[in-house]
Short mmCIF file of C-alpha atoms in Angstrom, two decimals:
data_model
loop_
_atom_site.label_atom_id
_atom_site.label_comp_id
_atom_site.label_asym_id
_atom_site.label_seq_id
_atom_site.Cartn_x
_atom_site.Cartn_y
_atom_site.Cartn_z
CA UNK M 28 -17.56 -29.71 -8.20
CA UNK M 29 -19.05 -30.14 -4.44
CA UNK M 30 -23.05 -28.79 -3.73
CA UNK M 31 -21.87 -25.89 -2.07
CA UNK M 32 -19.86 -24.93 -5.48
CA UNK M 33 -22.63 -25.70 -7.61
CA UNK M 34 -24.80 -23.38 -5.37
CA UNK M 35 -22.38 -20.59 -5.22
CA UNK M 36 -22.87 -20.55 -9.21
CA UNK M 37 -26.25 -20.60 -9.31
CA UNK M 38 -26.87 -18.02 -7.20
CA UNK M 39 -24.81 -15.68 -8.87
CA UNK M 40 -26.62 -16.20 -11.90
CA UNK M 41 -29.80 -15.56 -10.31
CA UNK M 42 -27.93 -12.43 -8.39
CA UNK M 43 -26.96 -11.12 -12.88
CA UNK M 44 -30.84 -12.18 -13.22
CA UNK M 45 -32.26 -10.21 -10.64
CA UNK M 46 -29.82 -7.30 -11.01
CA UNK M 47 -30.53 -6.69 -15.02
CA UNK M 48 -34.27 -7.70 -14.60
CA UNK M 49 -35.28 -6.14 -11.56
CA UNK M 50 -33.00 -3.25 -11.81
CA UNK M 51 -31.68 -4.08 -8.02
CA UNK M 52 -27.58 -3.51 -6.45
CA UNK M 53 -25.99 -6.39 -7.44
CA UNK M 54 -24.26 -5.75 -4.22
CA UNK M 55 -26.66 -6.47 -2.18
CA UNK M 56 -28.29 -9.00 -3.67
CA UNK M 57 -24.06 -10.55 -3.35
CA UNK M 58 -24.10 -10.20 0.10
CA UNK M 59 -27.97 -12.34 0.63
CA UNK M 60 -26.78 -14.89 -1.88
CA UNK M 61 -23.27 -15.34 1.00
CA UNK M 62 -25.73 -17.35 3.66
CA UNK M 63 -26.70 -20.50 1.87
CA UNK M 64 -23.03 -20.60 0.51
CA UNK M 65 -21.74 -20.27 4.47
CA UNK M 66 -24.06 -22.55 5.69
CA UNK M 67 -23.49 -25.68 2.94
CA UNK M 68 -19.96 -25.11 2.82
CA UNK M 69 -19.24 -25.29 6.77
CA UNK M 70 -17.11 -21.91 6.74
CA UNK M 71 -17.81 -18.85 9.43
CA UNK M 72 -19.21 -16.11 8.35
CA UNK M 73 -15.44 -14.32 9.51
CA UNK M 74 -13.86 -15.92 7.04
CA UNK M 75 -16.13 -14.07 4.19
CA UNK M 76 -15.15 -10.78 5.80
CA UNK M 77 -11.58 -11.00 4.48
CA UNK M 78 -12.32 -11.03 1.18
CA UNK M 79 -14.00 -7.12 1.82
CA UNK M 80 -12.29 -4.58 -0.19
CA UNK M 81 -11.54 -2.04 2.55
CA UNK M 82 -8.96 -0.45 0.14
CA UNK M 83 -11.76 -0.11 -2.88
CA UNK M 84 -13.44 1.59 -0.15
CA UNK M 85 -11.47 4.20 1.03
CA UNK M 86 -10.07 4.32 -2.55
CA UNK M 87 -13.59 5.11 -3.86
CA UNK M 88 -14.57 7.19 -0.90
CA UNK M 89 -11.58 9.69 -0.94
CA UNK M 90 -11.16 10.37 -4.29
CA UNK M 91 -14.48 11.58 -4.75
CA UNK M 92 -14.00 13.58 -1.43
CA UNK M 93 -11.03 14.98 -2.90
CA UNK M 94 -12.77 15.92 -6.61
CA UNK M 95 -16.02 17.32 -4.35
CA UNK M 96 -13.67 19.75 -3.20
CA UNK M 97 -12.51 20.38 -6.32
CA UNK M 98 -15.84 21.17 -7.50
CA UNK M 99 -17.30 23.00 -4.72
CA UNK M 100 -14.31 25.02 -4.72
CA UNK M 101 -15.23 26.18 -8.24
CA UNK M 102 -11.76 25.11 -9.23
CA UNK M 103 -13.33 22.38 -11.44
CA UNK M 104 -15.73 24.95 -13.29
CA UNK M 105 -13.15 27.27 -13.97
CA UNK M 106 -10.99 25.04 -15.34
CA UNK M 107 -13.82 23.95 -17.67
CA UNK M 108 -14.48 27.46 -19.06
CA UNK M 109 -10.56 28.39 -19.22
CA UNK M 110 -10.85 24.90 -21.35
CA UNK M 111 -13.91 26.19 -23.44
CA UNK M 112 -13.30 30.08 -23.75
CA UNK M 113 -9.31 28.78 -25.31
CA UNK M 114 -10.97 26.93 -28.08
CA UNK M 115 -13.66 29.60 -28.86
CA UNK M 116 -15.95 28.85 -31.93
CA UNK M 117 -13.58 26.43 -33.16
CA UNK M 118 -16.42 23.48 -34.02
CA UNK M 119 -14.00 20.91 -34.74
CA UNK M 120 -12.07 21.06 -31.91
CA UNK M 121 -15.16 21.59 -29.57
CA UNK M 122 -15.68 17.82 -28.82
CA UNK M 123 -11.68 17.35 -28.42
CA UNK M 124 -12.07 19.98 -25.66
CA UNK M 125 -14.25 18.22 -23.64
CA UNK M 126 -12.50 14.74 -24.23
CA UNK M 127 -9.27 15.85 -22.56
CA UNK M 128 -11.14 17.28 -19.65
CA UNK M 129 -12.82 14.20 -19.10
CA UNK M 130 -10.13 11.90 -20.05
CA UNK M 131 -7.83 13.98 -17.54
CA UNK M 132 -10.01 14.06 -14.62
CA UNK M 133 -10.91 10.66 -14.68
CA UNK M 134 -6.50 9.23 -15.44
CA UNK M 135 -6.15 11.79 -12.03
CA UNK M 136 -8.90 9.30 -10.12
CA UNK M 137 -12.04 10.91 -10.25
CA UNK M 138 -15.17 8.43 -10.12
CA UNK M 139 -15.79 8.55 -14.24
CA UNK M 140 -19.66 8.50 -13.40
CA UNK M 141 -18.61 11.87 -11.37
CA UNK M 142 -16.96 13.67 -14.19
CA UNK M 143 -19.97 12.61 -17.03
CA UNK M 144 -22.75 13.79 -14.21
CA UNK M 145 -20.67 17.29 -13.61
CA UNK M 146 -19.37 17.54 -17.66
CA UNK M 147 -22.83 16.66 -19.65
CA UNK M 148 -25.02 19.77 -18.70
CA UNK M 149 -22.05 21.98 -18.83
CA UNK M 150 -21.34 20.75 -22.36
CA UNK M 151 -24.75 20.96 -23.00
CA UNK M 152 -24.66 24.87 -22.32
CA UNK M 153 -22.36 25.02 -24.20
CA UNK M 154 -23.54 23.61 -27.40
CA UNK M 155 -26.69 25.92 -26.95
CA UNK M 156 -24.22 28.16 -28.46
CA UNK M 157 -22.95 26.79 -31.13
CA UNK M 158 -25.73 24.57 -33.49
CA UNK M 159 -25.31 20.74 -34.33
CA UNK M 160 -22.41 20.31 -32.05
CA UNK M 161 -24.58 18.99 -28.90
CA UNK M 162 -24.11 14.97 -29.56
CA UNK M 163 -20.73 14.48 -30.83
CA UNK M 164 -19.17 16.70 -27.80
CA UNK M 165 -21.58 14.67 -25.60
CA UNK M 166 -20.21 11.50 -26.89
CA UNK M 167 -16.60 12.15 -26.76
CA UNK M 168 -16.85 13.51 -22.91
CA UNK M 169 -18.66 10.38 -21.59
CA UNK M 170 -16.08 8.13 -23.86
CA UNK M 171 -13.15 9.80 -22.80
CA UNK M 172 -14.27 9.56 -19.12
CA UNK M 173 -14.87 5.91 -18.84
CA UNK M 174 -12.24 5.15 -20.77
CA UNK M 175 -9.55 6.99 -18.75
CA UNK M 176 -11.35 4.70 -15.64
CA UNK M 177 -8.71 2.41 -16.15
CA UNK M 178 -6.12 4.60 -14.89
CA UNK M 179 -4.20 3.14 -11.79
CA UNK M 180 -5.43 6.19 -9.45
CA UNK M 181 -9.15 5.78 -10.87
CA UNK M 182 -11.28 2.76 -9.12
CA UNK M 183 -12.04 1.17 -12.44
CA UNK M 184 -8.45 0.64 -12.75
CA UNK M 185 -7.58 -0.63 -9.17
CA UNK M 186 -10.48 -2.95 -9.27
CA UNK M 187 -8.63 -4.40 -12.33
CA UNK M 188 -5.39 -4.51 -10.22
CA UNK M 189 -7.00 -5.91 -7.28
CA UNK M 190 -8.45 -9.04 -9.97
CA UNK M 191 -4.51 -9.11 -11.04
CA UNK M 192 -2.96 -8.95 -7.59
CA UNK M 193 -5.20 -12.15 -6.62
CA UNK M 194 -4.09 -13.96 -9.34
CA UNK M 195 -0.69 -13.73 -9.53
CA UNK M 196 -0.39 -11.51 -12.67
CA UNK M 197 1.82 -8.65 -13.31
CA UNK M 198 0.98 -6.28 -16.00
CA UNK M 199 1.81 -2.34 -17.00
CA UNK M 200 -1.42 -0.27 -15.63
CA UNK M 201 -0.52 2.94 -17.05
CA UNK M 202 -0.41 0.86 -20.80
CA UNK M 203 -3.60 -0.63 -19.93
CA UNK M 204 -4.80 3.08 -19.50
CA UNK M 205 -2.75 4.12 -22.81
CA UNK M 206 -4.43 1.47 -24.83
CA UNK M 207 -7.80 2.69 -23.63
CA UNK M 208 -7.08 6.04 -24.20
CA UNK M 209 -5.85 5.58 -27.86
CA UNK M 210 -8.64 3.13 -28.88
CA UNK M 211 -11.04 6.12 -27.64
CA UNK M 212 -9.21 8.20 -29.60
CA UNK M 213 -9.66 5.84 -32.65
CA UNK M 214 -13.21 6.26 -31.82
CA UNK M 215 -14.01 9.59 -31.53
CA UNK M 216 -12.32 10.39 -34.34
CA UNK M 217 -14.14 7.95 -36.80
CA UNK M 218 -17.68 9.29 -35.10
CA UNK M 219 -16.64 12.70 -36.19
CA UNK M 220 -15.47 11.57 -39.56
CA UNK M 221 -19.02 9.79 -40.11
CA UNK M 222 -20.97 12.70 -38.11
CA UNK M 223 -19.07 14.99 -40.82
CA UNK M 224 -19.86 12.79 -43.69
CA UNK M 225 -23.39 12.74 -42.80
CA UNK M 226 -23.95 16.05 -42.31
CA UNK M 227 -22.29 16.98 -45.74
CA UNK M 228 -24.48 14.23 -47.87
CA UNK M 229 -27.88 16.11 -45.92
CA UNK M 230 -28.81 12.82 -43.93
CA UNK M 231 -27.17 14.10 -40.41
CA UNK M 232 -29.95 14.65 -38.45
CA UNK M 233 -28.87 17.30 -35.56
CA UNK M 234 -30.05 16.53 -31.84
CA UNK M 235 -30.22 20.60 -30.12
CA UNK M 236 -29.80 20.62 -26.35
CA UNK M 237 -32.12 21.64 -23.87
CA UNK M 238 -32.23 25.25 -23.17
CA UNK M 239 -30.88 26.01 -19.59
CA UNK M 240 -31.53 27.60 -16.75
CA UNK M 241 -29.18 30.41 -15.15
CA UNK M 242 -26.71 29.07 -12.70
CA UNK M 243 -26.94 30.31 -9.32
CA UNK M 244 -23.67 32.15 -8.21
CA UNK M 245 -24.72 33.80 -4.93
CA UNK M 246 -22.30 31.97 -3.10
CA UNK M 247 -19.06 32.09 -4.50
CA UNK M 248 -16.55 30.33 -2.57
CA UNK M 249 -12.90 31.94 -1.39
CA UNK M 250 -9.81 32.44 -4.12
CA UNK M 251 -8.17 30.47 -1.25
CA UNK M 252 -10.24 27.73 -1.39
CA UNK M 253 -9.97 27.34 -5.07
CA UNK M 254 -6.31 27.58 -5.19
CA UNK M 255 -6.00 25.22 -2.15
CA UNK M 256 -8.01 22.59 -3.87
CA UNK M 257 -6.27 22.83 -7.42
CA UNK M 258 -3.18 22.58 -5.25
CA UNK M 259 -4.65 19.65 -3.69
CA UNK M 260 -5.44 17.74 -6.64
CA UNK M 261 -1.56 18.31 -7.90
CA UNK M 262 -0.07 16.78 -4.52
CA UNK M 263 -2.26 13.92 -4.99
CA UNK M 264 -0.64 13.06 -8.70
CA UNK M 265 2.85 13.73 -7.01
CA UNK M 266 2.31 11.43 -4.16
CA UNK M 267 0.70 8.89 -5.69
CA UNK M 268 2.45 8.39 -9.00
CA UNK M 269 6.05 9.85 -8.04
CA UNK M 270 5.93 8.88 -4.52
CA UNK M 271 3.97 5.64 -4.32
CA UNK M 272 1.73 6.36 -1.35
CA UNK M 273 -1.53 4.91 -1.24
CA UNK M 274 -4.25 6.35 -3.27
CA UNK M 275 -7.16 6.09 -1.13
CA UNK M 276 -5.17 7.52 2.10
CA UNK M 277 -3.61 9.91 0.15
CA UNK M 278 -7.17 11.38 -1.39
CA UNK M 279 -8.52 11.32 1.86
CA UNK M 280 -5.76 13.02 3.83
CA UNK M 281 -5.69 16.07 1.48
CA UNK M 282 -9.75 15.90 1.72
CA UNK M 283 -9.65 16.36 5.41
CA UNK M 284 -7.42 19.03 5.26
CA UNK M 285 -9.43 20.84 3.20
CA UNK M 286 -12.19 20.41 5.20
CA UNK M 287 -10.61 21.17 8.58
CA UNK M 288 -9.85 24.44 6.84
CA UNK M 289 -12.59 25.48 4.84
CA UNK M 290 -15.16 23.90 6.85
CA UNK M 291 -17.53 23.50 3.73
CA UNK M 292 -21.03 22.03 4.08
CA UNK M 293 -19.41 18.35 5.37
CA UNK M 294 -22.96 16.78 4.34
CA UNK M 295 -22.89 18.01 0.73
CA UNK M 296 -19.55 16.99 0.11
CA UNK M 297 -20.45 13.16 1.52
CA UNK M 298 -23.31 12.58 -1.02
CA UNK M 299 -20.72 12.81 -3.55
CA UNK M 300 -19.39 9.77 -2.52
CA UNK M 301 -21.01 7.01 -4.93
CA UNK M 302 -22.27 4.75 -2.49
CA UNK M 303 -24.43 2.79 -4.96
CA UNK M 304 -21.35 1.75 -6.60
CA UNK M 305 -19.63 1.25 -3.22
CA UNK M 306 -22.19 -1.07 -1.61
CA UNK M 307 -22.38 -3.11 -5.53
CA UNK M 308 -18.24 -3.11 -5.44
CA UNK M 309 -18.00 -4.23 -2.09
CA UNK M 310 -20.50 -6.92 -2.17
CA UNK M 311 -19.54 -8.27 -5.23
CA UNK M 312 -15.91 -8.51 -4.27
CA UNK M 313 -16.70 -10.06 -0.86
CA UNK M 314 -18.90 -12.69 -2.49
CA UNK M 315 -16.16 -14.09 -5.15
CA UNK M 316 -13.76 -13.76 -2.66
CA UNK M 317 -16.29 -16.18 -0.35
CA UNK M 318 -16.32 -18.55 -3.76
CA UNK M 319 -12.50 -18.50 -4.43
CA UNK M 320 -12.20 -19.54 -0.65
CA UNK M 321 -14.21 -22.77 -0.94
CA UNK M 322 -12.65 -23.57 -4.44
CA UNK M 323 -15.80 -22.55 -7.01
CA UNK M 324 -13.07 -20.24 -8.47
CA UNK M 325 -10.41 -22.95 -9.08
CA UNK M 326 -13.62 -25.35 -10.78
CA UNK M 327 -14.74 -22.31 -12.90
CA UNK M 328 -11.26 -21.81 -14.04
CA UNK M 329 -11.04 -25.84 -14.49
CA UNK M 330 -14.40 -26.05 -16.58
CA UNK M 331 -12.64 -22.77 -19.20
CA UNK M 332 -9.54 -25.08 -19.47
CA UNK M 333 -11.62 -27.18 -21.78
CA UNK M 334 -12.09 -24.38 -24.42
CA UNK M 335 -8.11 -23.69 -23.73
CA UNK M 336 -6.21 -20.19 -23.43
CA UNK M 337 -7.20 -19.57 -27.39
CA UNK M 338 -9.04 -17.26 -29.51
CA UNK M 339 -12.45 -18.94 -28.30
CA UNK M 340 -11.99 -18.01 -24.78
CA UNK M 341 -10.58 -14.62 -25.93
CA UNK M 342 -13.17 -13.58 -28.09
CA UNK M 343 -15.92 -15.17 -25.12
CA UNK M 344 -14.55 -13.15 -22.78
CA UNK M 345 -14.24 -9.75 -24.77
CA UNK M 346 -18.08 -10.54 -26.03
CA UNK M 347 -19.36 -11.48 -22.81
CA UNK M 348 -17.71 -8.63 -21.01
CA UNK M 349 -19.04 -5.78 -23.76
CA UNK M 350 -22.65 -7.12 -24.06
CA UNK M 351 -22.84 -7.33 -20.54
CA UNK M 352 -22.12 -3.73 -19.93
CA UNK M 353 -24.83 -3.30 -22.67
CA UNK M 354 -27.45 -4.54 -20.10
CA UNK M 355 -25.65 -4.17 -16.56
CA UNK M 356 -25.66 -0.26 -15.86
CA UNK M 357 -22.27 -0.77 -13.86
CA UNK M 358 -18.97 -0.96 -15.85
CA UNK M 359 -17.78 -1.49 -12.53
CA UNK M 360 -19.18 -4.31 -10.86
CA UNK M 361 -18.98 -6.49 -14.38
CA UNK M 362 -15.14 -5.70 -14.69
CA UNK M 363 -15.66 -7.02 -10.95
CA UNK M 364 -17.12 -10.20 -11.95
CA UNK M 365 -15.12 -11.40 -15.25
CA UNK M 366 -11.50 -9.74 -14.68
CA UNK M 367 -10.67 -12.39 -12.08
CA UNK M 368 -12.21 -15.36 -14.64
CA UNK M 369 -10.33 -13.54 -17.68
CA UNK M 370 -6.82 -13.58 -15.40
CA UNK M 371 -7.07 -16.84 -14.02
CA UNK M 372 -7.52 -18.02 -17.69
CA UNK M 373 -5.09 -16.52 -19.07
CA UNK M 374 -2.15 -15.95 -15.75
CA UNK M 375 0.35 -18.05 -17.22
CA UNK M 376 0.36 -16.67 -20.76
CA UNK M 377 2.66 -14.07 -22.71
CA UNK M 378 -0.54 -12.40 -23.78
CA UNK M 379 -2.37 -11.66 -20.62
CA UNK M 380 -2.06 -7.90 -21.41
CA UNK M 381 -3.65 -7.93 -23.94
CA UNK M 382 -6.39 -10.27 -23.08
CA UNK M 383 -6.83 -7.58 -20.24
CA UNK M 384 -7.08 -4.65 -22.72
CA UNK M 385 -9.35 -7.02 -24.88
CA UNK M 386 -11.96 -7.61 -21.90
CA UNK M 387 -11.67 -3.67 -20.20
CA UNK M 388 -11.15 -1.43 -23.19
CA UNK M 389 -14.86 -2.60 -25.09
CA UNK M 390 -16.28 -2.95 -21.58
CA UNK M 391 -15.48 1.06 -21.07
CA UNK M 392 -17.05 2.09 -24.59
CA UNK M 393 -20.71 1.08 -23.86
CA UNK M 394 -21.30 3.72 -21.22
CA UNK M 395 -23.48 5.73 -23.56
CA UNK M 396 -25.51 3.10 -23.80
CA UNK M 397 -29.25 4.69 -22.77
CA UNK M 398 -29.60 2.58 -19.50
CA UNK M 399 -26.34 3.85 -18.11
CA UNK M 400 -25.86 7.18 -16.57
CA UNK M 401 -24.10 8.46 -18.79
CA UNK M 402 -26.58 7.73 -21.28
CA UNK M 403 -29.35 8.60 -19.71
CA UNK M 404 -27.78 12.11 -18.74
CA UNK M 405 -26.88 13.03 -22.60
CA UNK M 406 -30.71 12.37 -23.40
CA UNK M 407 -32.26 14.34 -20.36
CA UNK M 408 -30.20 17.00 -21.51
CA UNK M 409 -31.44 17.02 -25.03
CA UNK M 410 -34.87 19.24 -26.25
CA UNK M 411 -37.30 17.01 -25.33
CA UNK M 412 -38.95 16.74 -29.35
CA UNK M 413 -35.08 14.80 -30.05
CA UNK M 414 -35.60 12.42 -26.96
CA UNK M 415 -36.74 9.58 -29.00
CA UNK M 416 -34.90 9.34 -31.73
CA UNK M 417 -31.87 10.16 -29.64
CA UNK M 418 -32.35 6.82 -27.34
CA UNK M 419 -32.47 5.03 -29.93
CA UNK M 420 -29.35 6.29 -31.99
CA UNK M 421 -27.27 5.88 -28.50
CA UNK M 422 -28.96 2.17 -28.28
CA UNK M 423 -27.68 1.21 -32.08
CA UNK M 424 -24.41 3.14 -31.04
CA UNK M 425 -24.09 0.88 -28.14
CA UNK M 426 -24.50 -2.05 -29.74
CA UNK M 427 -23.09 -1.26 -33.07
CA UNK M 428 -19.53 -0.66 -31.02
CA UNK M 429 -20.11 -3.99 -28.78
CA UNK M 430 -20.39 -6.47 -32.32
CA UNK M 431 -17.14 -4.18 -33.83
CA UNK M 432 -14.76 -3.33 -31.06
CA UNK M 433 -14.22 -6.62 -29.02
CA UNK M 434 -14.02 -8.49 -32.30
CA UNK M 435 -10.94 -6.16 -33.42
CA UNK M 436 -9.13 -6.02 -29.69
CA UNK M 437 -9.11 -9.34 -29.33
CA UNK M 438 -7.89 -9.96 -32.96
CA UNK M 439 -4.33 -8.74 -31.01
CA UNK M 440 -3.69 -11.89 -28.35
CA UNK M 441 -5.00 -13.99 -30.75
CA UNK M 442 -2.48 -13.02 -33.24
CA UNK M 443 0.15 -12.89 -30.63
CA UNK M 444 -0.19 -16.49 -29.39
#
């Protein structure tokens, strides 16, 4: 390994360091770390500049154009309480309700952090209504969300690809998605079952939402508009899965229609763009794709060959990736960071698949984890006299899922091999 490789390593530890510690965009710090890896290694700073993600970006930044409209349409809120008003007092079925919203939005490519910030205060309304059902519908919204991320149209997903496409490795993205979808299923299902069993034994203890405020309808936006943008979101699905066009074009396109017509506030709809997560995306990518040109990549991959492709790696991987989702806010930017270690491992392998499911599927799970958004959103919208005990049920739920669920995925390639 030459001094520039060595470097490249160490600063990206220090980059995990500073982003976990100090709470900073991992992005960023990416980017400052690229200089003393330019300047030992001899290349031009140009040369960095192809590794940039532009299609992350306009992936990223026209989808959630395209699901702003949505939303601002009032589409997306009608849709909700046609959802909502069809399963009625129905208690069981409540949390189910909001999982296939969430799970839907999210496989049609809306930004998962999107769907949780617009779904958790609606949900929480309405569980005002009907008593002890707050947390488990709150759970099974921000599950089903970040697990439908890996869908091929969402950016969770293509980020995935783009790790695959770099290394040479083919693999089914809608199964990837399926397997996700069902082990959040499995999930769900088995909180409810133990949320049930609880309750019935008298040691449930029920976490009530906060009461909330009235919505503010004066402005109601056209019929047009919200037909136009449901439409929208339908030609997207067709053109991208059916048709094969490019997600990111495609998403912007039908977002520029909508705005050349509509003309809604243009700056409104632009802070729904995640730019946080743009800026920690980009960087990231641009800064592995600096340390795969100058061979730290091909050493990395050289140093894992001494544990082999076996369960070690496997379950190192699947642990690493889970735990550090526990303490990275960003699902996004680890999947970033360890999907292009986890396929170069593993390229050449029948069971690459399922190493991938292995790594992604825990990785997706931890988002209610109280330092992620999602998280963080499910307690502020809890009374404030369940705050406390709420973080740290979430935390033990966190964690309780990263020791169980990576342990049973990976059991899969192992027994495969």
């Amino acid at each position: 390994m030459t001094l520039a490789q060595g470097v490249a390593i160490a600063l990206l530890v220090v980059v995990l360091v500073l982003a976990v510690g100090r709470r900073m965009n991992i992005g960023a710090l990416a980017l400052g770390a690229a200089l003393p890896v330019l300047a030992l290694s001899g290349l031009p700073a140009k040369s960095m500049y192809t590794a940039f993600p532009g299609d992350l970006f306009v992936l990223i930044a026209g989808v959630s154009l395209l699901f702003a409209h949505l939303d601002r349409s009032g589409a997306l809120g009608w849709f909700v309480d046609r959802v909502y008003r069809a399963v009625g007092d129905r208690r069981v079925l409540l949390p189910w309700a909001g999982f296939v919203i969430a799970s839907a939005l999210s496989s049609a490519g809306a930004f998962s952090t999107a769907v949780i910030a617009f779904l958790v205060p609606m949900v929480a309304q309405v569980s005002t209504r009907y008593r002890g059902t707050f947390l488990m519908s709150e759970l099974a919204v921000v599950i089903g969300a970040n697990t439908a991320g890996l869908s091929p149209l969402n950016p969770t997903g293509a980020v995935v690809r783009s790790a695959a496409t770099k290394a040479g490795v083919t693999y089914s993205g809608w199964g990837l998605w399926a397997v996700s979808v069902g082990v959040a299923v499995v999930v769900v299902a088995v909180l409810q079952f133990l949320a049930a069993m609880a309750a019935r034994r008298g040691r449930g203890s029920q976490i009530e939402p906060l009461a909330g405020e009235p919505r503010d309808d004066d402005e109601r936006p056209s019929t047009a508009y919200m037909l136009c943008s449901g439409a929208g979101l339908v030609c997207f699905v067709v053109l991208v899965v059916v048709f094969k066009t490019d997600v990111g074009v495609t998403a912007m396109l039908l977002a520029v229609v909508q705005q050349v017509v509509f003309r809604p506030d243009e700056r409104a709809l632009l802070t729904r763009i995640p730019w946080n997560s743009i800026l920690l995306l980009c960087g990231l990518l641009t800064y592995l794709g600096l340390l795969q040109q100058i061979g730290t990549m091909d050493s990395i991959g050289r140093l894992l060959s001494h544990l082999g492709t076996g369960a070690v790696l496997i379950l190192v991987l699947a642990y690493l990736t889970a735990w550090l989702c526990n303490i990275e806010s960003s699902t996004l930017g680890v999947l970033g960071l360890v999907m292009p270690i986890a396929f170069a491992a593993f390229s050449h392998t029948d069971v690459v698949f399922w190493v991938a499911a292995a790594v992604c599927v825990p990785a997706a799970l931890m988002v209610m984890n109280p330092i992620h958004v999602a998280g963080t959103l499910i307690i502020g919208n809890s009374a404030v006299q369940y705050q406390d005990s709420l973080f740290r049920r979430l935390l033990a739920l966190a964690g309780s899922l990263a020791l169980v669920v990576p342990g049973l995925l990976a059991l899969v390639p192992i027994t495969l091999q």
